């Protein structure tokens, strides 16, 4: 049988629960209000009794607060928990109904339980159903509203009474003691904002609007401002001086400004009083409040209760953004200068910038100033270098850094804005160097393979077309490989140039090899294209074209044979230098240890011993590192230069262990002996390395060294003698200049004179025009125009143009004159067919008269540029001829040096085409000089001389740079160019090359006549020239000296 | 030495303390040392010491005998004792030489054979020992037959790791050694030979050993009265006797040069060859001088055979001068013989059979013995460039291209070294024909290069003819046995020959072994070994370099195995116990060595 539903009962219980909850809420509120009223009453009494201090405030809070707390807990529990389950509500209803309930009436709780447990305990289901039926019936009869009201009324009544009493007392006390009421109320509501919540409050004064004058701290760079506000709230930067002015409602005799910071801190300062006017001043330091306490003229003390707020205006730290570098981690060298670009801004002004750094994994950290123009700026984007050299970084260090920019807050101290933290990885120069060498080695490998390919695939015409086609394909592949090798070489060269531990000649040599390869490959590719094109057309090999490819291939092979050997030697030399440097480092470590041991022997204290043992640990670590590096090198240094056993340093650690053990056992002499043995071994290794380099140099390059030395000597001698010759040429050049200036005279007079002649000529031509001018553009017209052009050119001081026009005019006039004569003759013979014979004759006469005038002008213009014969005496010209002969000898010597260079270039590819071209320039300059001297043109000779000297100087610079850059202790692959190298044997390794020195590249005009000469001419030209014609005159004289 | 003996005799006769017979014995002892009769001198020294162990002159004689037995430590110690005991200065003047030799040869290992004591620096030179032993034994047998004398005791042979060591232990300067190319000496009853490691591409070190041994035999046979030109002539002539016949040691080119010099009248007078060939101006002069004396001896031997040569030496041992002895034996004056020889030179037939074709390669001494050789030493600039490009190609696996380059190199600059390289590369390319052609070409140009010998041997082995490879490998061994390929190939070529295999394996082991140092005998106990006089002392199989009675020797306290090797006869071993130092006096070890 299905259980019987208790629907009526459940509805009843739901209604009852809702009513009871509402009643409980009301009752709880009532209790809480009773607490508030009681608290207020106690507070008023306390205030009235002028009781102050924390204990009384506590009583007030405890009384009111405890009642409120009680209400909250008790009624909160009722609301939340006690009527949560229906069974609890049923119990409550059963209890409420109990007094009038018949004995047989089923209790709602029981009915619910029976219904819940039906069948569970083998009870009678019929009985259960009966109970349910009965409960349902009874529930329908219950008036829940009446029931709840009856029950709640009993509980609420005493609470209402209590509240009424408390409220009455509080109200009464409030009415009777309004002051204490305010205090008490304030104590309850604003206990955190009053200095003494329960002290008896003074009456509050009343003020007008408040006038606030702000004077900001200087760093803010703000002008003072004044504001009038009703609430007097202050908002300012720390350090701001605030002047508060207001008027009270009564006349005052004194006033005090009370500043309150936080709970306890407060200060009082006297305010200025003038009648009702009050004025006070304070400096904003922190956020807080201020208020006035005043005394009226009738002696009453008044005080503001809450006062006015003081808020701090926020001074934000600068915003800083790192623009560059963006890469992180960025790999750099330990002594690099890192360029940092930063954008910084501040709400006020920026201060200095700096880099805050920390070496990761260590305790090393610091701040380095940055020379960035941020100070005093509101916003700045700037670059500055961060010098790592000062940080004593070591290869492999990782450096976290951030750029910090301060603001200019001098009151609270500058605030710091910082960029995000980035990382620098201190690249080991040595590691970088090794990578560069590996790159160079790879490029060299590729060059060797290109050589191998060429040697294994010698190009020749093959009869069998398939085989020839295959050969063409292979040759094309080799060309492609060579092009790829060119790219690899480029990469290697860039790396080599940047390698601080590398030798400059290596980069130069690689570049030279690259150029050779590029040139050879291009040439071969062109020949190959031709051969292939022909083959594709004819399907036959063409002998001539195949020979051409073969010939180009041979050139490539010859270059490669020369270059690969030289490059390999340079790399080997570099490896030996590297090994030597490592061994020197090892020796230095051993020396350090010996010193430490000596110090310990001299003073065997515990401290010294500790130092010594620490030194041993350090050196062991270092030896391990160095040994590892040496081991790597061991595999790459050719065994024909150095015995690989010499680089074995495996025993070093074992020997160090022995030293350590001896020291620990107190055998200092033994330890010293062992150390000496190690040092001797290291010295021996070092000597072997140096010998290896010597071996390389002497085995492969002794002849080159000698030739290079001789060539340098010859070059220096040639430069010296050319310089001496140049001084003599200069003397003659100077003489010519002076004489030319003498001849020039006054340009204005010259122009006026020529103009007069031309005008006269033009007048004559104008008279002849009607008879002789037939059409526009005929001969006469042309002649007339040329004369006019000459005049205009003279007016413009363009003597060059004037001369050209005069030449043209003269020629045209001769033609016109001849034509006029012919026409006059015809007229005479054939009548007036060609015009009046008389007129024509007159016109011809005019023309013939004007021609000499133009000729004269031309002659004068030509005399402006005199021939050397006119300027120099016979003796002087003879002397100059001797100089020309001398110059010829020097030119020959220059050509001889070129031969020497060519020979050297055969063996040392570092001497490239460019170097030889520079020498060609020198030779050419000498040729020009010789020619100038031969024709008596000293200024021209001077230009040639300058060109030669300049080229010789550049050549020397180039050669010096080739030979410098890390020859170290001598040996190796030398090129003994440069100062001090021409003195013969025994002057090795004096490296005074300054890598910072720039080689000045001369401009083309420097090959021209000397600057002083031009300047003198131009000065002369400027004399007496009308302003408008200065440029024209200048052009003319420039023409002269060209 | 002779001067010193006279001085010494004067001193002896002036010394009343000596009995006449003792003084005479002492004098005789020194004279015998001067006459290179060390075995006899040693006997005298032994008996004198037994009678007068504290006498300064006797101590000096013992020091001198020790110096001649290569016990430099003992010699230095006894010179000092002799000085302290009042020995005249003239008798101890070799003390500095003993000190220098002691420093130069410290820690040397020793191998004792029936007739020789071979001393060498520990390390790679160990591989020379079995070959040196073989050479020396053969040479001693042939030389004693040819020259009629044989030393009774063991002969000390020292192999020096560098030419500078040779300078340290001899009276030659480094410069003289470098200029003359002298790499070996025979003096103070020992053969002093520089290892082939110290010479660029090595040298004919086995012939040189035989050459120096010949000097020793000549000195002994003649009681050291033979002038240098004849000394060198005989030695040079007989130096090849160990490997075949005498008279094969003058290469064809050298014979041609001699003929040329004879025609031009540019021969070097014999007188200029005194006191040493090593003191001649340069290697060219030295080479010519050797050719002259070689052919002079050849001339003498051809005239009257080896009996005559033995006769000359015997006459000189009896006190005749070289001229007298030669005139005595040949019946004509030396000057006449010399003129006849010179005349014969112009028509002398160039000896070809069994003789090297090229000229003597100039000996280039390395500053440091392990310094690597310049594989292109002396090759022209152009040839060098091709060859070096070939090296770069070969090292990058482009052997075919490398062969092309080397063919260009050989064409540009015909040099045995380039052909040797070409042979190696062609072999790597499997081009056996080209390889063999190049290897034989290289050897034709210069027979004393180990490289082409090795390459040729490999070609022969690859060509399934291993037996034929033995000969070129022996050629390589005779020049520069430090190339491991030689021994690896010997293992393959001579696998049926136990001697070859054993030696090859041993050599490979030595070459692959890590660097060794002299084993330590410990410290804490100072001893002097006295038993069985003039025996070489070994402790725990480690050569001490000392000869009984020894100088002070430091050993670790405790039991040791003592082995004494007498000048002649088998070694004797005894266990001895060394006590820890208890005072300044050393412990004296004199075990009973009789009846082992």
JSON list of C-alpha atoms in Angstrom, two decimals, chain A residues 780-882:
[
{"chain": "A", "resi": 780, "resn": "UNK", "atom": "CA", "xyz": [76.08, 87.91, -91.13]},
{"chain": "A", "resi": 781, "resn": "UNK", "atom": "CA", "xyz": [73.48, 87.36, -88.46]},
{"chain": "A", "resi": 782, "resn": "UNK", "atom": "CA", "xyz": [75.67, 84.73, -86.91]},
{"chain": "A", "resi": 783, "resn": "UNK", "atom": "CA", "xyz": [78.74, 86.95, -86.90]},
{"chain": "A", "resi": 784, "resn": "UNK", "atom": "CA", "xyz": [76.80, 89.80, -85.36]},
{"chain": "A", "resi": 785, "resn": "UNK", "atom": "CA", "xyz": [75.44, 87.55, -82.67]},
{"chain": "A", "resi": 786, "resn": "UNK", "atom": "CA", "xyz": [78.86, 86.13, -81.81]},
{"chain": "A", "resi": 787, "resn": "UNK", "atom": "CA", "xyz": [80.27, 89.61, -81.39]},
{"chain": "A", "resi": 788, "resn": "UNK", "atom": "CA", "xyz": [77.37, 90.49, -79.13]},
{"chain": "A", "resi": 789, "resn": "UNK", "atom": "CA", "xyz": [77.94, 87.24, -77.21]},
{"chain": "A", "resi": 790, "resn": "UNK", "atom": "CA", "xyz": [81.53, 88.12, -76.71]},
{"chain": "A", "resi": 791, "resn": "UNK", "atom": "CA", "xyz": [80.53, 91.45, -75.28]},
{"chain": "A", "resi": 792, "resn": "UNK", "atom": "CA", "xyz": [78.03, 89.86, -72.93]},
{"chain": "A", "resi": 793, "resn": "UNK", "atom": "CA", "xyz": [80.51, 87.27, -71.79]},
{"chain": "A", "resi": 794, "resn": "UNK", "atom": "CA", "xyz": [83.02, 89.99, -71.05]},
{"chain": "A", "resi": 795, "resn": "UNK", "atom": "CA", "xyz": [80.44, 91.91, -69.13]},
{"chain": "A", "resi": 796, "resn": "UNK", "atom": "CA", "xyz": [79.81, 88.77, -67.17]},
{"chain": "A", "resi": 797, "resn": "UNK", "atom": "CA", "xyz": [83.55, 88.33, -66.68]},
{"chain": "A", "resi": 798, "resn": "UNK", "atom": "CA", "xyz": [83.25, 84.94, -68.29]},
{"chain": "A", "resi": 799, "resn": "UNK", "atom": "CA", "xyz": [86.51, 85.21, -70.09]},
{"chain": "A", "resi": 800, "resn": "UNK", "atom": "CA", "xyz": [86.46, 81.62, -71.22]},
{"chain": "A", "resi": 801, "resn": "UNK", "atom": "CA", "xyz": [83.12, 82.07, -72.97]},
{"chain": "A", "resi": 802, "resn": "UNK", "atom": "CA", "xyz": [84.21, 85.42, -74.26]},
{"chain": "A", "resi": 803, "resn": "UNK", "atom": "CA", "xyz": [87.24, 83.88, -75.82]},
{"chain": "A", "resi": 804, "resn": "UNK", "atom": "CA", "xyz": [85.20, 81.13, -77.44]},
{"chain": "A", "resi": 805, "resn": "UNK", "atom": "CA", "xyz": [82.69, 83.67, -78.78]},
{"chain": "A", "resi": 806, "resn": "UNK", "atom": "CA", "xyz": [85.43, 85.94, -79.99]},
{"chain": "A", "resi": 807, "resn": "UNK", "atom": "CA", "xyz": [87.02, 83.05, -81.86]},
{"chain": "A", "resi": 808, "resn": "UNK", "atom": "CA", "xyz": [83.69, 82.23, -83.48]},
{"chain": "A", "resi": 809, "resn": "UNK", "atom": "CA", "xyz": [82.95, 85.88, -84.20]},
{"chain": "A", "resi": 810, "resn": "UNK", "atom": "CA", "xyz": [86.34, 86.36, -85.82]},
{"chain": "A", "resi": 811, "resn": "UNK", "atom": "CA", "xyz": [85.86, 83.32, -88.05]},
{"chain": "A", "resi": 812, "resn": "UNK", "atom": "CA", "xyz": [82.34, 84.35, -89.02]},
{"chain": "A", "resi": 813, "resn": "UNK", "atom": "CA", "xyz": [83.42, 87.91, -89.80]},
{"chain": "A", "resi": 814, "resn": "UNK", "atom": "CA", "xyz": [86.10, 86.61, -92.12]},
{"chain": "A", "resi": 815, "resn": "UNK", "atom": "CA", "xyz": [83.50, 84.57, -93.95]},
{"chain": "A", "resi": 816, "resn": "UNK", "atom": "CA", "xyz": [81.06, 87.51, -94.07]},
{"chain": "A", "resi": 817, "resn": "UNK", "atom": "CA", "xyz": [83.83, 89.79, -95.24]},
{"chain": "A", "resi": 818, "resn": "UNK", "atom": "CA", "xyz": [84.73, 87.41, -98.03]},
{"chain": "A", "resi": 819, "resn": "UNK", "atom": "CA", "xyz": [81.09, 87.03, -98.93]},
{"chain": "A", "resi": 820, "resn": "UNK", "atom": "CA", "xyz": [80.55, 90.77, -98.93]},
{"chain": "A", "resi": 821, "resn": "UNK", "atom": "CA", "xyz": [83.53, 91.25, -101.17]},
{"chain": "A", "resi": 822, "resn": "UNK", "atom": "CA", "xyz": [82.17, 88.63, -103.53]},
{"chain": "A", "resi": 823, "resn": "UNK", "atom": "CA", "xyz": [78.75, 90.23, -103.60]},
{"chain": "A", "resi": 824, "resn": "UNK", "atom": "CA", "xyz": [80.18, 93.67, -104.13]},
{"chain": "A", "resi": 825, "resn": "UNK", "atom": "CA", "xyz": [82.12, 92.30, -107.02]},
{"chain": "A", "resi": 826, "resn": "UNK", "atom": "CA", "xyz": [79.03, 90.63, -108.48]},
{"chain": "A", "resi": 827, "resn": "UNK", "atom": "CA", "xyz": [77.09, 93.84, -108.06]},
{"chain": "A", "resi": 828, "resn": "UNK", "atom": "CA", "xyz": [79.74, 95.67, -109.88]},
{"chain": "A", "resi": 829, "resn": "UNK", "atom": "CA", "xyz": [79.71, 93.12, -112.65]},
{"chain": "A", "resi": 830, "resn": "UNK", "atom": "CA", "xyz": [76.06, 92.19, -112.91]},
{"chain": "A", "resi": 831, "resn": "UNK", "atom": "CA", "xyz": [74.32, 95.28, -111.76]},
{"chain": "A", "resi": 832, "resn": "UNK", "atom": "CA", "xyz": [71.93, 95.64, -108.87]},
{"chain": "A", "resi": 833, "resn": "UNK", "atom": "CA", "xyz": [70.69, 92.14, -108.96]},
{"chain": "A", "resi": 834, "resn": "UNK", "atom": "CA", "xyz": [72.27, 91.56, -105.57]},
{"chain": "A", "resi": 835, "resn": "UNK", "atom": "CA", "xyz": [71.60, 95.04, -104.28]},
{"chain": "A", "resi": 836, "resn": "UNK", "atom": "CA", "xyz": [73.32, 98.34, -104.72]},
{"chain": "A", "resi": 837, "resn": "UNK", "atom": "CA", "xyz": [76.97, 97.78, -105.45]},
{"chain": "A", "resi": 838, "resn": "UNK", "atom": "CA", "xyz": [77.87, 100.87, -103.55]},
{"chain": "A", "resi": 839, "resn": "UNK", "atom": "CA", "xyz": [75.96, 99.85, -100.50]},
{"chain": "A", "resi": 840, "resn": "UNK", "atom": "CA", "xyz": [77.43, 96.43, -100.61]},
{"chain": "A", "resi": 841, "resn": "UNK", "atom": "CA", "xyz": [80.88, 97.81, -100.95]},
{"chain": "A", "resi": 842, "resn": "UNK", "atom": "CA", "xyz": [80.33, 100.12, -98.03]},
{"chain": "A", "resi": 843, "resn": "UNK", "atom": "CA", "xyz": [78.97, 97.31, -96.00]},
{"chain": "A", "resi": 844, "resn": "UNK", "atom": "CA", "xyz": [81.93, 95.12, -96.93]},
{"chain": "A", "resi": 845, "resn": "UNK", "atom": "CA", "xyz": [84.18, 97.86, -95.81]},
{"chain": "A", "resi": 846, "resn": "UNK", "atom": "CA", "xyz": [82.40, 98.08, -92.45]},
{"chain": "A", "resi": 847, "resn": "UNK", "atom": "CA", "xyz": [82.78, 94.36, -91.99]},
{"chain": "A", "resi": 848, "resn": "UNK", "atom": "CA", "xyz": [86.42, 94.40, -92.91]},
{"chain": "A", "resi": 849, "resn": "UNK", "atom": "CA", "xyz": [86.95, 97.19, -90.41]},
{"chain": "A", "resi": 850, "resn": "UNK", "atom": "CA", "xyz": [85.14, 95.42, -87.62]},
{"chain": "A", "resi": 851, "resn": "UNK", "atom": "CA", "xyz": [87.04, 92.12, -87.98]},
{"chain": "A", "resi": 852, "resn": "UNK", "atom": "CA", "xyz": [90.38, 93.49, -86.71]},
{"chain": "A", "resi": 853, "resn": "UNK", "atom": "CA", "xyz": [88.61, 94.91, -83.67]},
{"chain": "A", "resi": 854, "resn": "UNK", "atom": "CA", "xyz": [87.29, 91.47, -82.76]},
{"chain": "A", "resi": 855, "resn": "UNK", "atom": "CA", "xyz": [90.68, 89.95, -83.52]},
{"chain": "A", "resi": 856, "resn": "UNK", "atom": "CA", "xyz": [92.30, 92.36, -81.13]},
{"chain": "A", "resi": 857, "resn": "UNK", "atom": "CA", "xyz": [89.85, 91.39, -78.41]},
{"chain": "A", "resi": 858, "resn": "UNK", "atom": "CA", "xyz": [90.61, 87.76, -79.06]},
{"chain": "A", "resi": 859, "resn": "UNK", "atom": "CA", "xyz": [94.32, 88.35, -78.90]},
{"chain": "A", "resi": 860, "resn": "UNK", "atom": "CA", "xyz": [94.01, 90.12, -75.55]},
{"chain": "A", "resi": 861, "resn": "UNK", "atom": "CA", "xyz": [91.86, 87.33, -74.19]},
{"chain": "A", "resi": 862, "resn": "UNK", "atom": "CA", "xyz": [94.38, 84.76, -75.30]},
{"chain": "A", "resi": 863, "resn": "UNK", "atom": "CA", "xyz": [97.17, 86.64, -73.68]},
{"chain": "A", "resi": 864, "resn": "UNK", "atom": "CA", "xyz": [95.51, 86.12, -70.32]},
{"chain": "A", "resi": 865, "resn": "UNK", "atom": "CA", "xyz": [96.68, 82.52, -70.38]},
{"chain": "A", "resi": 866, "resn": "UNK", "atom": "CA", "xyz": [100.30, 82.80, -71.31]},
{"chain": "A", "resi": 867, "resn": "UNK", "atom": "CA", "xyz": [102.42, 79.93, -72.55]},
{"chain": "A", "resi": 868, "resn": "UNK", "atom": "CA", "xyz": [105.18, 78.67, -70.28]},
{"chain": "A", "resi": 869, "resn": "UNK", "atom": "CA", "xyz": [107.73, 79.99, -72.72]},
{"chain": "A", "resi": 870, "resn": "UNK", "atom": "CA", "xyz": [106.51, 83.45, -72.00]},
{"chain": "A", "resi": 871, "resn": "UNK", "atom": "CA", "xyz": [106.62, 83.04, -68.23]},
{"chain": "A", "resi": 872, "resn": "UNK", "atom": "CA", "xyz": [109.87, 81.10, -67.73]},
{"chain": "A", "resi": 873, "resn": "UNK", "atom": "CA", "xyz": [113.37, 81.96, -68.73]},
{"chain": "A", "resi": 874, "resn": "UNK", "atom": "CA", "xyz": [115.45, 79.63, -70.85]},
{"chain": "A", "resi": 875, "resn": "UNK", "atom": "CA", "xyz": [117.61, 78.72, -67.89]},
{"chain": "A", "resi": 876, "resn": "UNK", "atom": "CA", "xyz": [114.55, 78.01, -65.82]},
{"chain": "A", "resi": 877, "resn": "UNK", "atom": "CA", "xyz": [113.10, 75.82, -68.49]},
{"chain": "A", "resi": 878, "resn": "UNK", "atom": "CA", "xyz": [116.40, 73.96, -68.75]},
{"chain": "A", "resi": 879, "resn": "UNK", "atom": "CA", "xyz": [116.32, 73.40, -64.98]},
{"chain": "A", "resi": 880, "resn": "UNK", "atom": "CA", "xyz": [112.80, 72.15, -65.23]},
{"chain": "A", "resi": 881, "resn": "UNK", "atom": "CA", "xyz": [113.85, 69.75, -67.93]},
{"chain": "A", "resi": 882, "resn": "UNK", "atom": "CA", "xyz": [116.42, 68.31, -65.55]}
]
